[in-house]
Structure formats: structure tokens, C-alpha cells
CSV table of C-alpha atoms and ligand atoms in Angstrom, one decimal:
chain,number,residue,atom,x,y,z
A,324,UNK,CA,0.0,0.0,0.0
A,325,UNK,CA,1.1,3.6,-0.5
A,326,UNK,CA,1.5,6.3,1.3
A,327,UNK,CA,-1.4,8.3,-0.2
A,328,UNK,CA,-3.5,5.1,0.6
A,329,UNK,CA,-2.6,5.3,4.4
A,330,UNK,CA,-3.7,9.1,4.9
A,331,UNK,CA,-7.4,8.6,2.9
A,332,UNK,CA,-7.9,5.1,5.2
A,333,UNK,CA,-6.8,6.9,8.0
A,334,UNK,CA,-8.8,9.7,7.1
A,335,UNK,CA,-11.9,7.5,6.6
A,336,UNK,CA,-11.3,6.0,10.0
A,337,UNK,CA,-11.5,9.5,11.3
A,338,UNK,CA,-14.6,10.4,9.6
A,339,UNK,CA,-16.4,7.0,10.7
A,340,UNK,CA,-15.5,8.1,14.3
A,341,UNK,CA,-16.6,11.8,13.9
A,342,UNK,CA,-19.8,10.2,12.4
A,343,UNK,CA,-20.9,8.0,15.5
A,344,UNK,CA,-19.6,10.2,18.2
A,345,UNK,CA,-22.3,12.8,16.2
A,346,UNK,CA,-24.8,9.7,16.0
A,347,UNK,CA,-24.4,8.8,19.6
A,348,UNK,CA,-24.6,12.3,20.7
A,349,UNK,CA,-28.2,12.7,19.2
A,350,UNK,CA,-29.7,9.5,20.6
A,351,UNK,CA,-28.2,10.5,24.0
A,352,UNK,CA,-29.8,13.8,23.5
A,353,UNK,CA,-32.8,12.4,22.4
A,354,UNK,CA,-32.9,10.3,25.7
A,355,UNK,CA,-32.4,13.1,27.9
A,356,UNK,CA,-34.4,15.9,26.2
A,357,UNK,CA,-37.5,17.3,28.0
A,358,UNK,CA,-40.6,15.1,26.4
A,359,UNK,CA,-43.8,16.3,26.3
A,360,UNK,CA,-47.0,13.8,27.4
A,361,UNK,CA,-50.7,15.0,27.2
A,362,UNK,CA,-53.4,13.0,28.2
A,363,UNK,CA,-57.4,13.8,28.9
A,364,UNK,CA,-59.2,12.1,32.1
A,365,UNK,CA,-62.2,12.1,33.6
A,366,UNK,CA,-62.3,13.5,37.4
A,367,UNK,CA,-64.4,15.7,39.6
A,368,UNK,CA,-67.4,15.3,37.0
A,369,UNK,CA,-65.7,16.9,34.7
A,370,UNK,CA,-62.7,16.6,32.0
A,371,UNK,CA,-59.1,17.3,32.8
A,372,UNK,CA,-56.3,17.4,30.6
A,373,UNK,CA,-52.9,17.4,31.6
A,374,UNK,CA,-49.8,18.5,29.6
A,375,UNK,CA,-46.3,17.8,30.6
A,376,UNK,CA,-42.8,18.5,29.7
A,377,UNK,CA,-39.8,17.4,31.3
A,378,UNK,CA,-38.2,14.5,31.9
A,379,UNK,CA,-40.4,11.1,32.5
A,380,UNK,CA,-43.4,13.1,31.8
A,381,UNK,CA,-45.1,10.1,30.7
A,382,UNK,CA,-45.2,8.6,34.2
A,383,UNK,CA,-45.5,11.7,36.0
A,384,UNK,CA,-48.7,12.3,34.3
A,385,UNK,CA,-49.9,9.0,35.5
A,386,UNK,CA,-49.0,10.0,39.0
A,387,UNK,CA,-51.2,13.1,38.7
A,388,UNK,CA,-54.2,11.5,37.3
A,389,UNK,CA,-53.9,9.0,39.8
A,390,UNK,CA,-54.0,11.6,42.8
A,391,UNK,CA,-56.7,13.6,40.8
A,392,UNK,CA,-59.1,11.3,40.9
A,393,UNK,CA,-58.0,9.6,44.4
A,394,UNK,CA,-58.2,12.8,45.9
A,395,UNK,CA,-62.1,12.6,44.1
A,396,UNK,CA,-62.9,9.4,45.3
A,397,UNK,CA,-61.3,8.8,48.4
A,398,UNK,CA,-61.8,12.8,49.9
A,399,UNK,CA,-64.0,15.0,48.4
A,400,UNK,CA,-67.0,12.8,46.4
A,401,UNK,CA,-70.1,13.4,47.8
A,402,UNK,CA,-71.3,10.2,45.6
A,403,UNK,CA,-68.9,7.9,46.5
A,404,UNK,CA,-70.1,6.6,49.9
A,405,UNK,CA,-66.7,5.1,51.1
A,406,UNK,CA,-65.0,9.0,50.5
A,407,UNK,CA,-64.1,11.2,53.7
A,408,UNK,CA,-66.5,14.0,52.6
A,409,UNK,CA,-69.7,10.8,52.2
A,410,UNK,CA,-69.1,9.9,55.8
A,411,UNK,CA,-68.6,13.0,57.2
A,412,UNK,CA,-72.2,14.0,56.1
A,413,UNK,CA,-73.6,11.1,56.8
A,414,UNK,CA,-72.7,11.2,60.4
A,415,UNK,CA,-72.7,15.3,61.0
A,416,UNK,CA,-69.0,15.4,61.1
A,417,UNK,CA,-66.2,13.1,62.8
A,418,UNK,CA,-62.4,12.8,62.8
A,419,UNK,CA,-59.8,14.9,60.0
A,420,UNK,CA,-56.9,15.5,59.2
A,421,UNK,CA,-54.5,18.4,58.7
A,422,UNK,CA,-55.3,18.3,55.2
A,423,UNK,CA,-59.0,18.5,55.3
A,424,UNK,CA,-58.3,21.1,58.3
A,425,UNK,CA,-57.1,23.2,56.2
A,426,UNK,CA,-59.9,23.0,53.4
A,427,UNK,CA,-62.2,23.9,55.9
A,428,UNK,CA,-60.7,26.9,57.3
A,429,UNK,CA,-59.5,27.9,54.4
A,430,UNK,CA,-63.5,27.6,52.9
A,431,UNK,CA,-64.8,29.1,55.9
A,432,UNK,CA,-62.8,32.0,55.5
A,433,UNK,CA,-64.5,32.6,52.3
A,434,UNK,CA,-67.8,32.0,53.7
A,435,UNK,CA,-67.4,35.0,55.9
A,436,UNK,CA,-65.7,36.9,54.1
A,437,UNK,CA,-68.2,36.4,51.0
A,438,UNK,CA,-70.9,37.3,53.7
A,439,UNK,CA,-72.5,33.8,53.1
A,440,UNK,CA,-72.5,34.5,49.2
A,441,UNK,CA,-70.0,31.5,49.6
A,442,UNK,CA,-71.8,28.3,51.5
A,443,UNK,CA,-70.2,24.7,51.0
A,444,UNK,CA,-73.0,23.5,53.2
A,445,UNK,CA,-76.0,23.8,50.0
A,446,UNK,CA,-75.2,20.2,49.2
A,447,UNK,CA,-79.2,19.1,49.9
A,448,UNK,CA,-80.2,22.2,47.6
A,449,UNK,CA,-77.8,21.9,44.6
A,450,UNK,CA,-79.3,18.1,44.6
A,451,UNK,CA,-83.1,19.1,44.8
A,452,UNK,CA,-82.2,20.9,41.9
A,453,UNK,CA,-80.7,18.1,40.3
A,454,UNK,CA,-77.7,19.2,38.2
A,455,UNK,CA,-75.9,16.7,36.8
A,456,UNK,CA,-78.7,14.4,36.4
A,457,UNK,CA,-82.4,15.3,35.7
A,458,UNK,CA,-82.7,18.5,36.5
A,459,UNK,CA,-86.3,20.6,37.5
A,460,UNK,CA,-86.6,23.6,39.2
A,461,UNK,CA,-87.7,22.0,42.5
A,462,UNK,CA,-90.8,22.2,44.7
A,463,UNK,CA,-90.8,25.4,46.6
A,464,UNK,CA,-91.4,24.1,50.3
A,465,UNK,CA,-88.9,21.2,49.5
A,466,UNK,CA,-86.3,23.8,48.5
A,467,UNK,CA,-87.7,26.1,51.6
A,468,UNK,CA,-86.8,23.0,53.8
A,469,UNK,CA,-83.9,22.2,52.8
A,470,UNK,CA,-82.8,25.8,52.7
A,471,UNK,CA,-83.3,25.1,56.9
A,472,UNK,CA,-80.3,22.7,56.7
A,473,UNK,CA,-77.6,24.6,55.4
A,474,UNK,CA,-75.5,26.9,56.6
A,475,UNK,CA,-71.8,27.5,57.6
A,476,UNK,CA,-72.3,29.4,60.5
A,477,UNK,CA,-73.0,25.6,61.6
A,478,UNK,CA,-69.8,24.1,61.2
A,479,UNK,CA,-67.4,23.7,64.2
A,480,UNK,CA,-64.3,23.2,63.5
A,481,UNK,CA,-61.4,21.9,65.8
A,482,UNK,CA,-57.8,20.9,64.7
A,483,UNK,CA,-58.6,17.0,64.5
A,484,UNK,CA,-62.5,17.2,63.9
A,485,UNK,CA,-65.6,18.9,62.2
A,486,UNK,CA,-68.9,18.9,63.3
A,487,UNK,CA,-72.4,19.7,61.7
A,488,UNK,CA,-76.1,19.2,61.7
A,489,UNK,CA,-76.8,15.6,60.6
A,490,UNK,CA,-79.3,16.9,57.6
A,491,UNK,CA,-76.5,18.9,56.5
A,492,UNK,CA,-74.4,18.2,53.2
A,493,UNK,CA,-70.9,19.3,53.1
A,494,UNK,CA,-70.0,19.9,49.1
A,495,UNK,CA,-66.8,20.8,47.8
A,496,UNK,CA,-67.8,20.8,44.8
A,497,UNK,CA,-67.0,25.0,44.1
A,498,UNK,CA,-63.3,24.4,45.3
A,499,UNK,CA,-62.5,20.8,44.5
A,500,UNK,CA,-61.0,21.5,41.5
A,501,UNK,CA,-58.9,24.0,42.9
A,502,UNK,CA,-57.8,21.6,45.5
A,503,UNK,CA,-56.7,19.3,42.8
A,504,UNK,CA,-54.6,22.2,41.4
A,505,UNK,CA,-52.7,22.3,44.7
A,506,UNK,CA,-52.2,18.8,45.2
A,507,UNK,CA,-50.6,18.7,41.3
A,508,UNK,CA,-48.5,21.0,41.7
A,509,UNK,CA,-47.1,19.6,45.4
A,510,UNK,CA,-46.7,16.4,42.9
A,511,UNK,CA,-45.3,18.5,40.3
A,512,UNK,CA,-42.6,20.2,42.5
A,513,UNK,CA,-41.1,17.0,43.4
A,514,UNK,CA,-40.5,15.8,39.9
A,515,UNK,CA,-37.8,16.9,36.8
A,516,UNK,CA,-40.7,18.7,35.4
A,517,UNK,CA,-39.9,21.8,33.3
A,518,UNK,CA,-43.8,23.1,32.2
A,519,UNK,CA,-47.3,22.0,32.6
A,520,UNK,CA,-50.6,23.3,32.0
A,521,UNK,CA,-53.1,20.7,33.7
A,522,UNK,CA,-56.9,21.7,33.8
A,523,UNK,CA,-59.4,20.4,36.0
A,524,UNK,CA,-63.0,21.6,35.2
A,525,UNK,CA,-63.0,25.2,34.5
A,526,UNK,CA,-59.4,25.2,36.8
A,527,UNK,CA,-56.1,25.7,35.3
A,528,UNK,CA,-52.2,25.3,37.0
A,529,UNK,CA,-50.2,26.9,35.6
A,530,UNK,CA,-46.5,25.5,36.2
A,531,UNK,CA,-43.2,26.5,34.9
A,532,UNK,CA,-40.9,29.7,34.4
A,533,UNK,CA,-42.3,31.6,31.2
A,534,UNK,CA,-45.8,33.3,30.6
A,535,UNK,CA,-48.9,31.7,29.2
A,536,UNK,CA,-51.7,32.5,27.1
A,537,UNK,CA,-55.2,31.2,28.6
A,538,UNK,CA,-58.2,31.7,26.7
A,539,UNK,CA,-61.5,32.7,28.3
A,540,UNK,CA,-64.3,31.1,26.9
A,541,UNK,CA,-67.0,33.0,25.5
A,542,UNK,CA,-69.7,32.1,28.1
A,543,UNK,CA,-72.5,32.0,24.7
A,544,UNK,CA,-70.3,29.8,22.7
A,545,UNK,CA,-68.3,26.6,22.9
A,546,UNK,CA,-65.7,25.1,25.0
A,547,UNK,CA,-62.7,26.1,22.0
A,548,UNK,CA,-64.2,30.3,21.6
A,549,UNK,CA,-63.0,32.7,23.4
A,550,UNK,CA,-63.3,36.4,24.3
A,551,UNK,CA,-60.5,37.1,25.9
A,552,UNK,CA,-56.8,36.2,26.1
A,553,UNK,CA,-54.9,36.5,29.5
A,554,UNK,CA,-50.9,36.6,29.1
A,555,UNK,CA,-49.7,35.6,33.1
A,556,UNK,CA,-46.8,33.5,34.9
A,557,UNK,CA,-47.6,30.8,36.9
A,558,UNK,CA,-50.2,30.0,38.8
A,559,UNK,CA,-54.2,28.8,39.2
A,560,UNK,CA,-57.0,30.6,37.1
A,561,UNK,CA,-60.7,29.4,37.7
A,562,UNK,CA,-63.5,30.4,36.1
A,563,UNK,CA,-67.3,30.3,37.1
A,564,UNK,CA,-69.9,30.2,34.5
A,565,UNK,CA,-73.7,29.9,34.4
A,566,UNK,CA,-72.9,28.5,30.9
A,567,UNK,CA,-71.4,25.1,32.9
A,568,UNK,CA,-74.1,23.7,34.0
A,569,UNK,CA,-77.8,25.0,32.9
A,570,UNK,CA,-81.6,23.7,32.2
A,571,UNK,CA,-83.8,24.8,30.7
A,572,UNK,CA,-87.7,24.8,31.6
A,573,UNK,CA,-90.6,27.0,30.3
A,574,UNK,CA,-88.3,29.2,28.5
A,575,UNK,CA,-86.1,30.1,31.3
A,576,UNK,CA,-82.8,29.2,31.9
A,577,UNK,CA,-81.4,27.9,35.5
A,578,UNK,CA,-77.8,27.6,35.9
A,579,UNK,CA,-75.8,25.7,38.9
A,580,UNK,CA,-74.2,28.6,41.2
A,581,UNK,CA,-77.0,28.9,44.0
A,582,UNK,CA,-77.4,32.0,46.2
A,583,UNK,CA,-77.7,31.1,49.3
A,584,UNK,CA,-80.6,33.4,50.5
A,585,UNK,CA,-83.2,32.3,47.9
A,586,UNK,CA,-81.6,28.7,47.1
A,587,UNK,CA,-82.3,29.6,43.5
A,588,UNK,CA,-79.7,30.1,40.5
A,589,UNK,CA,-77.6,33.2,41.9
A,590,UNK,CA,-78.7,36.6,39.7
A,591,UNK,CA,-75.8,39.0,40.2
A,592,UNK,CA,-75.6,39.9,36.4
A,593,UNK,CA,-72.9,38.0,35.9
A,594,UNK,CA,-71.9,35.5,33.6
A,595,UNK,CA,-68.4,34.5,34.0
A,596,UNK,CA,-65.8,35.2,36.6
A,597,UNK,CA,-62.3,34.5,36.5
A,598,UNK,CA,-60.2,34.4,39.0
A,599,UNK,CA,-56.4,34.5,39.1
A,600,UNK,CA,-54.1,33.2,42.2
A,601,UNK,CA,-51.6,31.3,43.4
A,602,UNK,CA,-53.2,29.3,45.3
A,603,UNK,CA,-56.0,26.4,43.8
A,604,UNK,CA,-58.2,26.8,46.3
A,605,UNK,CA,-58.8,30.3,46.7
A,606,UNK,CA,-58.8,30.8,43.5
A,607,UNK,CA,-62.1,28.3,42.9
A,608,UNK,CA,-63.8,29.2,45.7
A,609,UNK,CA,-63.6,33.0,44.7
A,610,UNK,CA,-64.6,32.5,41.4
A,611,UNK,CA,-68.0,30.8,42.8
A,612,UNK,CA,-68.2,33.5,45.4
A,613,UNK,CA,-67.5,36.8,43.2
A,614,UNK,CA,-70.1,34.7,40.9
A,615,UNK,CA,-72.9,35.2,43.1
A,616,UNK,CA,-71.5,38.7,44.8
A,617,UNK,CA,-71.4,40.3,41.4
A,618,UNK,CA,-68.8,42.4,40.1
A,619,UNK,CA,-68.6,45.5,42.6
A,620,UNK,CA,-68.7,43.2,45.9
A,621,UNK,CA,-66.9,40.3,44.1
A,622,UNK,CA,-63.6,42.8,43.1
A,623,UNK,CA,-63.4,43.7,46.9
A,624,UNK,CA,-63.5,40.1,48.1
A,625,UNK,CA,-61.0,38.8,45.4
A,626,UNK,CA,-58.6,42.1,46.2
A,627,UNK,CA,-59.0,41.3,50.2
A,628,UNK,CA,-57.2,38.1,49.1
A,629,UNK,CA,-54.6,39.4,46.7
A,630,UNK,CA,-56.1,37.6,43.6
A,631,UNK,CA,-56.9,39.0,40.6
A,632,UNK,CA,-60.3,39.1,38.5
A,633,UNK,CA,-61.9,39.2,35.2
A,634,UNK,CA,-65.8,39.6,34.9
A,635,UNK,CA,-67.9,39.5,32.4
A,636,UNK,CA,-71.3,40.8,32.4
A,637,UNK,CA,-74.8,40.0,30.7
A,638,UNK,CA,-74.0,43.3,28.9
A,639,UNK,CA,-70.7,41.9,27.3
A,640,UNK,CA,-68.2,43.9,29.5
A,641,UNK,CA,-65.4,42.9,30.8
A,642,UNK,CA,-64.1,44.2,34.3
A,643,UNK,CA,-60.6,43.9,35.1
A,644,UNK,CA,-58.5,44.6,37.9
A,645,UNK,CA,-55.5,46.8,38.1
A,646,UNK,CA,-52.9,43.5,38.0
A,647,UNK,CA,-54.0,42.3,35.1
A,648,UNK,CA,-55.0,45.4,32.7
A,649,UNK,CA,-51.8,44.8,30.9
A,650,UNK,CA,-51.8,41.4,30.7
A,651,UNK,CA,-55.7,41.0,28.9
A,652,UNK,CA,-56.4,41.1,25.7
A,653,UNK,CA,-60.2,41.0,24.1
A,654,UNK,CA,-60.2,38.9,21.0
A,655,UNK,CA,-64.3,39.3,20.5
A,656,UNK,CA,-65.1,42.5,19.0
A,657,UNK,CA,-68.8,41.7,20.9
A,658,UNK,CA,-67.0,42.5,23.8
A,659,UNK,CA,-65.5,45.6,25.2
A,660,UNK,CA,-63.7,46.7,28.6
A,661,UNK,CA,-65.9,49.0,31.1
A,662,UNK,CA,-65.0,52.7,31.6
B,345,LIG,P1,-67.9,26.2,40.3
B,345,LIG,O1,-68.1,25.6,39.0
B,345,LIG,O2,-66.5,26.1,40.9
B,345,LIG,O3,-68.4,27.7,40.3
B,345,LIG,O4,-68.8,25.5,41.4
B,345,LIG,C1,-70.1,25.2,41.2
B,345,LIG,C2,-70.6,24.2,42.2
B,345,LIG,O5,-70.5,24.6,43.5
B,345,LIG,C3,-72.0,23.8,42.1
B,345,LIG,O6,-72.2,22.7,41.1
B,345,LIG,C4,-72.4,23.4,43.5
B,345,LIG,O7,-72.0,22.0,43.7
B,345,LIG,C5,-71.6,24.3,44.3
B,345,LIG,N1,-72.2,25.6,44.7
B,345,LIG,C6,-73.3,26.2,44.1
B,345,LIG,N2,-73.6,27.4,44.6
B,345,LIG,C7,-72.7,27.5,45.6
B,345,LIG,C8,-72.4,28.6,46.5
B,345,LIG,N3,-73.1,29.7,46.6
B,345,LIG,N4,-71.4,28.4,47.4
B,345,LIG,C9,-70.6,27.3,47.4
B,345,LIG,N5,-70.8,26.3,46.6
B,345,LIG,C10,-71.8,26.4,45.7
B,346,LIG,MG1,-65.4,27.4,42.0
């Protein structure tokens, strides 16, 4: 062999070994990039989706629908009869934990501070009403009765126990979905996950270092239209609509969100409320409260928390409060911002 023949094998050699270190590097990056998993599930009567990206998503979205809809069926589910919140109603309270301790104080809170507009105790009226199966507008004297067992002013609450009238009905269901919110992203925090946007119901979590877009839906259209477009960092957004759950009978429309003075569908003008904050909780049980308050009262109550608000109206306006001016967009001309 001659020289020449040496250098262009040896030369050959080299470029075989450029050309699988560059090979191996791309699987290994391939292995190790941030993946992204989404995945829809049913929960808390209604649809969540969860999308993930960072590394294993695939099994931490598992995870998250498994404590999702444990944390339905084992602690908040007023249906199933084998869940915390079941037996606590059907024996007017018992034992807790710190967990549900803090659900309750947290709720409670609201309760007051809502002046009642808030009331996790109307689990007997939202069923004479029947959402979520056939609904009616009820008999009058049944819903006058049951309107006699409920009541937060009823609950005591000490730090290992709760205790209520046995005809009452305990429902989470205005701030379960925000619960779920903080329990995903206690799981979230714990794994190698970069950015998620996991709704539960009309709840979001927002989770990871950047800004997000998140569409409010145009309460007289479907789930994909939307009027508004909010630009924020992490966190929770809720929204409350009477567009979620309605029926309709002799030409009028009755929506889920009860005030708790009349125990009929709560008439505040509104139509949707959003509500942003960092915490899941708060920011689903505000959402149902400033529902019912209305948009004056409800922007106090939200601000005496520190959360943020969007409202729409029956007239198509939008009220915003002063953290989020800059971050809202209206993307429906029908619609237009309030003085
Ligand atoms: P949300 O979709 O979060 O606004 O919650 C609505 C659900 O909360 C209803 O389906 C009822 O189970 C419950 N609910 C209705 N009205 C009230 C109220 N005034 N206070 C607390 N919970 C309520
Ligand atoms: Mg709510």
C-alpha cells in the first residue's frame, strides 16, 4: 500500500468516528431531552387534561391522574359513599386530618368573608335541583326545607374534627377542583418537570418559568371560543360560569351557582368570573363567590385576598382589575372593557 492510501484510510477511520460520536450524541440527547406527554381524564365530574414537559413526563402524568381522581374518590366525592366527605355527612361530622383542616378553614374563611354568598353547606339544595342528572326547578317548600339545613355558621371546626347538623351536606364541589390544582402541583414540585398546564374543570395550574396564554371562553359559545386572552406567569385561574351547568324549563334558563338566600340560580348579572391566584383553592372558591357577589362586591373580596379578576357581564363587559390590565387582551369585538 502507498502512502497516499494510508492518509485517505486513515482519514476514513476519522470520519467514521466523527460520524458516531455525532450519532451517539443525538440518541443520547434524544434520551435526555424534555418530552412532552398529554393525556385527557375524567375527574371531579368533569374533564381534565394534563400536559407535561420534562423528563419522564409520561409517568408523572400518570401520577397526577392517579392523585386527581384519588383525591375525588377517596376525599371530596359526595357520591362515592366510602369517601371522607360521604361519611362525614352522613354522620354530621367526625375525625380529620390536617389536610381536610385546612380545606375547611381555608372555605370558611371565604364563607365570611363572601358574607355567606359562599356556603359549601348547599349540598341538599344543589341536589333538589338536580344538576348533573335530571334536573327541574324544585318544589318550593322542598327547597324552603332544605334551605333550613344549610349553613356555615353551623360548622365547628377543631384541629382533629368537624362537626355539623346531621341533615347537613358538606359539598366541595366550588373548590374541589382548585384543591386538585394544589395537590398537582405539590406532585409536580417534586419531579424533573420543566412546564405544565393541567386543567381540572374550568381550573387551570399553571406550572413553569415563562408566561402563558389562557383563553376565556365565551360564556354564549363553545368550549374552543374565546373572548379574551390573558398573558400571566404561573399559577391557578378558575373560572365560574352559568354556561357550565344549565336547564332549561318554560323558557327560562337555570344555571348551577346557588345564592344562598333564595336557594335559586344566583342573579348577580354576571356571567363569567375568572379568578387568578396562586393558590388552587382560593382561587375556585372566589370564582363561585364573586359569581354570586357580582362584580362591585366580588372585586373587593378577590382584592382582600390578593387575587386577581376578570368579569364578564350580561351586557358583554369585561371588568378587570388593576394586575391584570396589561396582561388581557379582548379577541371578540362583541365585547368591550368597562370605563
Ligand atoms: P364552580 O363551578 O366552581 O363555580 O362550582 C359550582 C358548584 O359549587 C355547584 O355545582 C355546586 O356544587 C356548588 N355551589 C353552588 N352554589 C354555591 C355557593 N353559593 N357556594 C358554594 N358552593 C356552591
Ligand atoms: Mg369554584
Amino acid at each position: 500500500m502507498g502512502k497516499g492510501g494510508l492518509v485517505s484510510a486513515k482519514k476514513k477511520i476519522a470520519m467514521l468516528a466523527a460520524l458516531s460520536v455525532a450519532v451517539i450524541t443525538v440518541i443520547v440527547s434524544a434520551f435526555f431531552m424534555p418530552r412532552t406527554t398529554e393525556k385527557n381524564f375524567f375527574a371531579m365530574n368533569t374533564v381534565c387534561n394534563v400536559k407535561i414537559t420534562g423528563k419522564d413526563s409520561k409517568t408523572v402524568a400518570q401520577e397526577l391522574e392517579k392523585t386527581v381522581v384519588g383525591l375525588d374518590e377517596n376525599v371530596l366525592s359526595r357520591q362515592n359513599e366510602n369517601s371522607i366527605t360521604a361519611r362525614l355527612n352522613l354522620n354530621g361530622g367526625g375525625e380529620i386530618d390536617e389536610k381536610l383542616n385546612e380545606y375547611f378553614s381555608v372555605l370558611l374563611d371565604v364563607c365570611q368573608k363572601s358574607g355567606g354568598s359562599f356556603d359549601f353547606t348547599l349540598g341538599k339544595v344543589s341536589d333538589l335541583w338536580g344538576f348533573g342528572g335530571e334536573a327541574a326547578v324544585p318544589n318550593p317548600y322542598a327547597l324552603y326545607n332544605e334551605l333550613g339545613h344549610t349553613g356555615y355558621e353551623n360548622i365547628a371546626l377543631s384541629a382533629n374534627s368537624v362537626t355539623f347538623e346531621d341533615e347537613f351536606a358538606v359539598d366541595f364541589g366550588a373548590a374541589g377542583k382548585g384543591i386538585a390544582l394544589d395537590s398537582i402541583r405539590e406532585n409536580l414540585g417534586k419531579s424533573e418537570t420543566k412546564e405544565a398546564v393541567v386543567s381540572v374543570g374550568g381550573s387551570i395550574l399553571l406550572y413553569g418559568d415563562k408566561d402563558f396564554s389562557v383563553g376565556i371562553r365565551n360564556p354564549e359559545g363553545n368550549a374552543g371560543s374565546y373572548v379574551a386572552i390573558l398573558n400571566i406567569p404561573e399559577g391557578c385561574v378558575s373560572t365560574s360560569g352559568s354556561y357550565e351547568r344549565f336547564f332549561e324549563q318554560d323558557g327560562k334558563q337555570y344555571h348551577h351557582i346557588i345564592d344562598p338566600e333564595t336557594g335559586y340560580p344566583a342573579k348577580s348579572g354576571v356571567v363569567s368570573v375568572t379568578v387568578v391566584s396562586q393558590s388552587g383553592i382560593l382561587s375556585d372558591a372566589l370564582s363561585t363567590a364573586c359569581f354570586v357577589l357580582g362584580t362591585e362586591k366580588g372585586m373587593v373580596l378577590a382584592k382582600e385576598y390578593g387575587c386577581e379578576t376578570v368579569f364578564i357581564d350580561e351586557n358583554k363587559t369585561v371588568y378587570v382589575s388593576d394586575g391584570l390590565r396589561d396582561r388581557i387582551e379582548i379577541t371578540d369585538k362583541a365585547y368591550t372593557f368597562s370605563e
